[in-house]
Amino acid sequence: MIELAQDGGVWTVTLNRPDKANALTEDMLRELCEVMERAGEARAVILTGRGKIFSAGADLDAARAGLAVSDLWERLSGAIAALPGLTIAALNGTLAGGAMGMALACDIRIAVPGAKFFYPVMKLGFLPQPSDPARMTALIGPSRTKMILMGGQKVLTDDALAFGLIDRVVAPDDLLETAQQFCVDTVAASESIAHGIKAMCR
């Protein structure tokens, strides 16, 4: 349910469980961690999904069995944030719950029109993963972060773009091509220069 394609230094990681809104099981989450921990050799990583929803977060049955509070979520977002290459979340649709963490950890987020963004952990009786509020605050500020995490608000695409939660809105047919175009200069550059620029931006 996790697909990996490698092409010219660009790794494309795809969530492939569209019949379940790409909800993540423990096995999927563990596999994502392992892929991202190996991706240091990639010049760029694109994270996307099949179907019309990027991810609904944790699979509900798995969440009730303990996945909602698993340290795998933090392991995944930490692995993505630590990558020296360019990371892009190509969001093919709505992003919800714990899946927000992997997108927040990416360098760039692009999304299709109509995507919604929400993180209803408080309503479900859980804390968000430790690094997610800080990463969200760095992007959109503390008030808007609290609006999502504490106010239970669903943010629509246009507002997400205006807030800075996503960086561009792209037609579905152009989503992966746009993500790949963002990678071209990084792949062509000296690795030390590309990695150096990313390090300077931290």
PDB file of C-alpha atoms in Angstrom:
ATOM      1  CA  MET A   1       0.000   0.000   0.000  1.00  0.00           C
ATOM      2  CA  ILE A   2       3.110   2.197  -0.061  1.00  0.00           C
ATOM      3  CA  GLU A   3       4.621   2.565  -3.528  1.00  0.00           C
ATOM      4  CA  LEU A   4       8.146   3.794  -4.199  1.00  0.00           C
ATOM      5  CA  ALA A   5       9.396   4.918  -7.611  1.00  0.00           C
ATOM      6  CA  GLN A   6      12.961   6.142  -8.138  1.00  0.00           C
ATOM      7  CA  ASP A   7      13.900   8.184 -11.194  1.00  0.00           C
ATOM      8  CA  GLY A   8      17.046  10.264 -11.654  1.00  0.00           C
ATOM      9  CA  GLY A   9      17.543  10.985  -7.980  1.00  0.00           C
ATOM     10  CA  VAL A  10      13.860  11.746  -7.331  1.00  0.00           C
ATOM     11  CA  TRP A  11      11.966   9.327  -5.106  1.00  0.00           C
ATOM     12  CA  THR A  12       8.174   9.401  -5.408  1.00  0.00           C
ATOM     13  CA  VAL A  13       6.389   7.816  -2.443  1.00  0.00           C
ATOM     14  CA  THR A  14       2.688   7.128  -2.985  1.00  0.00           C
ATOM     15  CA  LEU A  15       0.009   6.154  -0.468  1.00  0.00           C
ATOM     16  CA  ASN A  16      -2.075   3.551  -2.270  1.00  0.00           C
ATOM     17  CA  ARG A  17      -5.171   2.679  -0.261  1.00  0.00           C
ATOM     18  CA  PRO A  18      -7.742   4.869  -2.015  1.00  0.00           C
ATOM     19  CA  ASP A  19     -10.691   2.634  -1.093  1.00  0.00           C
ATOM     20  CA  LYS A  20     -10.010   3.580   2.560  1.00  0.00           C
ATOM     21  CA  ALA A  21      -9.167   7.254   1.934  1.00  0.00           C
ATOM     22  CA  ASN A  22      -5.461   6.343   2.251  1.00  0.00           C
ATOM     23  CA  ALA A  23      -5.971   5.906   5.993  1.00  0.00           C
ATOM     24  CA  LEU A  24      -2.753   4.635   7.504  1.00  0.00           C
ATOM     25  CA  THR A  25      -2.374   1.293   9.238  1.00  0.00           C
ATOM     26  CA  GLU A  26       0.540   0.516  11.527  1.00  0.00           C
ATOM     27  CA  ASP A  27       2.232  -1.484   8.758  1.00  0.00           C
ATOM     28  CA  MET A  28       1.867   1.414   6.293  1.00  0.00           C
ATOM     29  CA  LEU A  29       3.200   3.885   8.809  1.00  0.00           C
ATOM     30  CA  ARG A  30       6.167   1.676   9.634  1.00  0.00           C
ATOM     31  CA  GLU A  31       6.943   1.200   5.939  1.00  0.00           C
ATOM     32  CA  LEU A  32       6.791   4.962   5.370  1.00  0.00           C
ATOM     33  CA  CYS A  33       9.267   5.436   8.227  1.00  0.00           C
ATOM     34  CA  GLU A  34      11.645   2.899   6.720  1.00  0.00           C
ATOM     35  CA  VAL A  35      11.431   4.440   3.244  1.00  0.00           C
ATOM     36  CA  MET A  36      12.078   7.954   4.538  1.00  0.00           C
ATOM     37  CA  GLU A  37      14.967   6.767   6.690  1.00  0.00           C
ATOM     38  CA  ARG A  38      16.585   5.339   3.534  1.00  0.00           C
ATOM     39  CA  ALA A  39      15.834   8.435   1.453  1.00  0.00           C
ATOM     40  CA  GLY A  40      18.949  10.339   2.477  1.00  0.00           C
ATOM     41  CA  GLU A  41      20.490   9.177  -0.798  1.00  0.00           C
ATOM     42  CA  ALA A  42      17.670  10.800  -2.797  1.00  0.00           C
ATOM     43  CA  ARG A  43      18.179  14.280  -4.210  1.00  0.00           C
ATOM     44  CA  ALA A  44      14.450  14.981  -3.830  1.00  0.00           C
ATOM     45  CA  VAL A  45      11.406  13.187  -2.419  1.00  0.00           C
ATOM     46  CA  ILE A  46       7.804  13.653  -3.550  1.00  0.00           C
ATOM     47  CA  LEU A  47       5.055  12.368  -1.244  1.00  0.00           C
ATOM     48  CA  THR A  48       1.612  11.875  -2.777  1.00  0.00           C
ATOM     49  CA  GLY A  49      -1.440   9.600  -2.777  1.00  0.00           C
ATOM     50  CA  ARG A  50      -3.815   7.700  -5.045  1.00  0.00           C
ATOM     51  CA  GLY A  51      -7.421   8.720  -5.438  1.00  0.00           C
ATOM     52  CA  LYS A  52      -9.097  11.940  -4.348  1.00  0.00           C
ATOM     53  CA  ILE A  53      -7.940  12.058  -0.703  1.00  0.00           C
ATOM     54  CA  PHE A  54      -4.295  12.342   0.296  1.00  0.00           C
ATOM     55  CA  SER A  55      -4.904  10.707   3.666  1.00  0.00           C
ATOM     56  CA  ALA A  56      -7.619  10.608   6.311  1.00  0.00           C
ATOM     57  CA  GLY A  57      -4.944  10.019   8.959  1.00  0.00           C
ATOM     58  CA  ALA A  58      -4.933   6.889  11.091  1.00  0.00           C
ATOM     59  CA  ASP A  59      -7.124   3.952  10.166  1.00  0.00           C
ATOM     60  CA  LEU A  60      -9.930   4.121  12.752  1.00  0.00           C
ATOM     61  CA  ASP A  61      -9.634   0.525  13.924  1.00  0.00           C
ATOM     62  CA  ALA A  62      -5.863   0.878  14.203  1.00  0.00           C
ATOM     63  CA  ALA A  63      -6.244   4.213  15.992  1.00  0.00           C
ATOM     64  CA  ARG A  64      -8.522   2.657  18.611  1.00  0.00           C
ATOM     65  CA  ALA A  65      -5.976  -0.149  19.037  1.00  0.00           C
ATOM     66  CA  GLY A  66      -3.268   2.375  19.918  1.00  0.00           C
ATOM     67  CA  LEU A  67      -1.934   3.732  16.630  1.00  0.00           C
ATOM     68  CA  ALA A  68      -3.245   7.219  17.437  1.00  0.00           C
ATOM     69  CA  VAL A  69      -0.604   7.583  20.143  1.00  0.00           C
ATOM     70  CA  SER A  70       2.170   5.597  18.467  1.00  0.00           C
ATOM     71  CA  ASP A  71       5.644   7.116  18.275  1.00  0.00           C
ATOM     72  CA  LEU A  72       5.733   6.044  14.609  1.00  0.00           C
ATOM     73  CA  TRP A  73       4.068   9.343  13.618  1.00  0.00           C
ATOM     74  CA  GLU A  74       6.856  11.374  15.176  1.00  0.00           C
ATOM     75  CA  ARG A  75       9.466   8.990  13.777  1.00  0.00           C
ATOM     76  CA  LEU A  76       8.045   9.568  10.286  1.00  0.00           C
ATOM     77  CA  SER A  77       7.840  13.352  10.422  1.00  0.00           C
ATOM     78  CA  GLY A  78      11.295  13.507  12.006  1.00  0.00           C
ATOM     79  CA  ALA A  79      12.762  11.354   9.236  1.00  0.00           C
ATOM     80  CA  ILE A  80      11.234  13.601   6.568  1.00  0.00           C
ATOM     81  CA  ALA A  81      12.379  16.795   8.272  1.00  0.00           C
ATOM     82  CA  ALA A  82      15.923  15.419   8.546  1.00  0.00           C
ATOM     83  CA  LEU A  83      16.289  14.638   4.846  1.00  0.00           C
ATOM     84  CA  PRO A  84      19.034  16.703   3.183  1.00  0.00           C
ATOM     85  CA  GLY A  85      17.272  16.780  -0.197  1.00  0.00           C
ATOM     86  CA  LEU A  86      14.206  18.743  -1.275  1.00  0.00           C
ATOM     87  CA  THR A  87      10.915  17.293   0.006  1.00  0.00           C
ATOM     88  CA  ILE A  88       7.552  18.041  -1.583  1.00  0.00           C
ATOM     89  CA  ALA A  89       4.071  17.015  -0.433  1.00  0.00           C
ATOM     90  CA  ALA A  90       1.956  16.748  -3.587  1.00  0.00           C
ATOM     91  CA  LEU A  91      -1.451  16.625  -1.947  1.00  0.00           C
ATOM     92  CA  ASN A  92      -3.949  14.993  -4.291  1.00  0.00           C
ATOM     93  CA  GLY A  93      -6.828  15.813  -1.956  1.00  0.00           C
ATOM     94  CA  THR A  94      -7.876  16.305   1.647  1.00  0.00           C
ATOM     95  CA  LEU A  95      -5.292  15.984   4.412  1.00  0.00           C
ATOM     96  CA  ALA A  96      -6.549  15.077   7.869  1.00  0.00           C
ATOM     97  CA  GLY A  97      -5.453  14.039  11.315  1.00  0.00           C
ATOM     98  CA  GLY A  98      -2.079  12.527  12.011  1.00  0.00           C
ATOM     99  CA  ALA A  99      -1.217  12.509   8.310  1.00  0.00           C
ATOM    100  CA  MET A 100      -0.801  16.276   8.640  1.00  0.00           C
ATOM    101  CA  GLY A 101       2.575  15.693  10.291  1.00  0.00           C
ATOM    102  CA  MET A 102       4.286  14.234   7.237  1.00  0.00           C
ATOM    103  CA  ALA A 103       3.138  17.137   5.061  1.00  0.00           C
ATOM    104  CA  LEU A 104       4.168  19.739   7.652  1.00  0.00           C
ATOM    105  CA  ALA A 105       7.642  18.182   7.706  1.00  0.00           C
ATOM    106  CA  CYS A 106       8.090  18.655   3.945  1.00  0.00           C
ATOM    107  CA  ASP A 107       9.816  21.689   2.454  1.00  0.00           C
ATOM    108  CA  ILE A 108       7.016  22.507   0.006  1.00  0.00           C
ATOM    109  CA  ARG A 109       3.300  21.639  -0.048  1.00  0.00           C
ATOM    110  CA  ILE A 110       1.178  21.832  -3.187  1.00  0.00           C
ATOM    111  CA  ALA A 111      -2.466  20.779  -3.359  1.00  0.00           C
ATOM    112  CA  VAL A 112      -5.356  20.346  -5.742  1.00  0.00           C
ATOM    113  CA  PRO A 113      -8.455  22.588  -5.677  1.00  0.00           C
ATOM    114  CA  GLY A 114     -11.067  21.422  -3.192  1.00  0.00           C
ATOM    115  CA  ALA A 115      -8.615  19.886  -0.737  1.00  0.00           C
ATOM    116  CA  LYS A 116      -9.501  20.397   2.927  1.00  0.00           C
ATOM    117  CA  PHE A 117      -7.148  20.466   5.889  1.00  0.00           C
ATOM    118  CA  PHE A 118      -8.137  19.525   9.424  1.00  0.00           C
ATOM    119  CA  TYR A 119      -6.632  17.879  12.501  1.00  0.00           C
ATOM    120  CA  PRO A 120      -9.379  16.832  14.958  1.00  0.00           C
ATOM    121  CA  VAL A 121      -7.195  15.211  17.626  1.00  0.00           C
ATOM    122  CA  MET A 122      -8.624  17.176  20.548  1.00  0.00           C
ATOM    123  CA  LYS A 123     -12.167  16.070  19.715  1.00  0.00           C
ATOM    124  CA  LEU A 124     -10.941  12.465  19.608  1.00  0.00           C
ATOM    125  CA  GLY A 125      -9.265  12.798  23.000  1.00  0.00           C
ATOM    126  CA  PHE A 126      -5.623  12.829  21.910  1.00  0.00           C
ATOM    127  CA  LEU A 127      -2.746  15.283  21.831  1.00  0.00           C
ATOM    128  CA  PRO A 128      -1.223  16.042  18.436  1.00  0.00           C
ATOM    129  CA  GLN A 129       2.199  14.613  17.728  1.00  0.00           C
ATOM    130  CA  PRO A 130       4.831  16.688  19.568  1.00  0.00           C
ATOM    131  CA  SER A 131       6.436  18.433  16.594  1.00  0.00           C
ATOM    132  CA  ASP A 132       3.246  19.131  14.609  1.00  0.00           C
ATOM    133  CA  PRO A 133       1.989  22.250  16.459  1.00  0.00           C
ATOM    134  CA  ALA A 134       5.421  23.897  16.289  1.00  0.00           C
ATOM    135  CA  ARG A 135       5.796  23.169  12.568  1.00  0.00           C
ATOM    136  CA  MET A 136       2.278  24.400  11.887  1.00  0.00           C
ATOM    137  CA  THR A 137       2.862  27.535  13.950  1.00  0.00           C
ATOM    138  CA  ALA A 138       6.036  28.266  11.994  1.00  0.00           C
ATOM    139  CA  LEU A 139       3.989  28.176   8.784  1.00  0.00           C
ATOM    140  CA  ILE A 140       0.725  29.883   9.709  1.00  0.00           C
ATOM    141  CA  GLY A 141       1.195  31.455  13.145  1.00  0.00           C
ATOM    142  CA  PRO A 142      -0.122  30.517  16.592  1.00  0.00           C
ATOM    143  CA  SER A 143      -3.685  31.822  16.226  1.00  0.00           C
ATOM    144  CA  ARG A 144      -4.447  29.904  13.045  1.00  0.00           C
ATOM    145  CA  THR A 145      -2.774  26.813  14.472  1.00  0.00           C
ATOM    146  CA  LYS A 146      -5.073  26.996  17.503  1.00  0.00           C
ATOM    147  CA  MET A 147      -8.021  27.564  15.183  1.00  0.00           C
ATOM    148  CA  ILE A 148      -7.266  24.193  13.566  1.00  0.00           C
ATOM    149  CA  LEU A 149      -6.147  22.213  16.610  1.00  0.00           C
ATOM    150  CA  MET A 150      -8.442  23.707  19.255  1.00  0.00           C
ATOM    151  CA  GLY A 151     -11.218  25.334  17.250  1.00  0.00           C
ATOM    152  CA  GLY A 152     -11.768  22.226  15.145  1.00  0.00           C
ATOM    153  CA  GLN A 153     -11.847  24.201  11.909  1.00  0.00           C
ATOM    154  CA  LYS A 154     -11.558  22.689   8.451  1.00  0.00           C
ATOM    155  CA  VAL A 155      -9.428  24.946   6.272  1.00  0.00           C
ATOM    156  CA  LEU A 156     -10.365  25.087   2.590  1.00  0.00           C
ATOM    157  CA  THR A 157      -7.828  25.314  -0.222  1.00  0.00           C
ATOM    158  CA  ASP A 158      -7.956  29.067  -0.797  1.00  0.00           C
ATOM    159  CA  ASP A 159      -7.559  29.840   2.896  1.00  0.00           C
ATOM    160  CA  ALA A 160      -4.781  27.260   3.226  1.00  0.00           C
ATOM    161  CA  LEU A 161      -2.922  29.041   0.427  1.00  0.00           C
ATOM    162  CA  ALA A 162      -3.523  32.476   1.941  1.00  0.00           C
ATOM    163  CA  PHE A 163      -2.389  31.261   5.375  1.00  0.00           C
ATOM    164  CA  GLY A 164       0.792  29.670   4.003  1.00  0.00           C
ATOM    165  CA  LEU A 165      -0.216  26.133   4.961  1.00  0.00           C
ATOM    166  CA  ILE A 166       0.233  25.204   1.290  1.00  0.00           C
ATOM    167  CA  ASP A 167       2.407  26.958  -1.278  1.00  0.00           C
ATOM    168  CA  ARG A 168       0.531  26.469  -4.536  1.00  0.00           C
ATOM    169  CA  VAL A 169      -2.796  25.155  -5.862  1.00  0.00           C
ATOM    170  CA  VAL A 170      -2.412  22.945  -8.932  1.00  0.00           C
ATOM    171  CA  ALA A 171      -4.904  21.195 -11.212  1.00  0.00           C
ATOM    172  CA  PRO A 172      -5.059  17.445 -10.465  1.00  0.00           C
ATOM    173  CA  ASP A 173      -3.647  16.493 -13.864  1.00  0.00           C
ATOM    174  CA  ASP A 174      -0.669  18.798 -13.306  1.00  0.00           C
ATOM    175  CA  LEU A 175       0.086  17.895  -9.682  1.00  0.00           C
ATOM    176  CA  LEU A 176       2.925  15.407 -10.111  1.00  0.00           C
ATOM    177  CA  GLU A 177       4.425  17.227 -13.085  1.00  0.00           C
ATOM    178  CA  THR A 178       4.552  20.440 -11.052  1.00  0.00           C
ATOM    179  CA  ALA A 179       6.205  18.617  -8.149  1.00  0.00           C
ATOM    180  CA  GLN A 180       8.731  17.088 -10.513  1.00  0.00           C
ATOM    181  CA  GLN A 181       9.496  20.508 -12.027  1.00  0.00           C
ATOM    182  CA  PHE A 182      10.311  21.835  -8.559  1.00  0.00           C
ATOM    183  CA  CYS A 183      12.959  19.098  -8.314  1.00  0.00           C
ATOM    184  CA  VAL A 184      14.762  19.819 -11.593  1.00  0.00           C
ATOM    185  CA  ASP A 185      17.191  22.499 -10.414  1.00  0.00           C
ATOM    186  CA  THR A 186      17.957  20.674  -7.162  1.00  0.00           C
ATOM    187  CA  VAL A 187      18.755  17.438  -8.998  1.00  0.00           C
ATOM    188  CA  ALA A 188      20.931  19.286 -11.518  1.00  0.00           C
ATOM    189  CA  ALA A 189      22.894  21.228  -8.894  1.00  0.00           C
ATOM    190  CA  SER A 190      25.936  20.080  -6.988  1.00  0.00           C
ATOM    191  CA  GLU A 191      24.739  17.945  -4.096  1.00  0.00           C
ATOM    192  CA  SER A 192      26.820  19.933  -1.628  1.00  0.00           C
ATOM    193  CA  ILE A 193      25.312  23.217  -2.840  1.00  0.00           C
ATOM    194  CA  ALA A 194      21.713  21.909  -2.795  1.00  0.00           C
ATOM    195  CA  HIS A 195      22.145  20.396   0.651  1.00  0.00           C
ATOM    196  CA  GLY A 196      23.928  23.519   1.839  1.00  0.00           C
ATOM    197  CA  ILE A 197      21.091  25.787   0.763  1.00  0.00           C
ATOM    198  CA  LYS A 198      18.530  23.611   2.554  1.00  0.00           C
ATOM    199  CA  ALA A 199      20.657  23.650   5.689  1.00  0.00           C
ATOM    200  CA  MET A 200      20.871  27.460   5.521  1.00  0.00           C
ATOM    201  CA  CYS A 201      17.066  27.676   5.324  1.00  0.00           C
ATOM    202  CA  ARG A 202      16.584  25.776   8.581  1.00  0.00           C
TER     203      ARG A 202
END
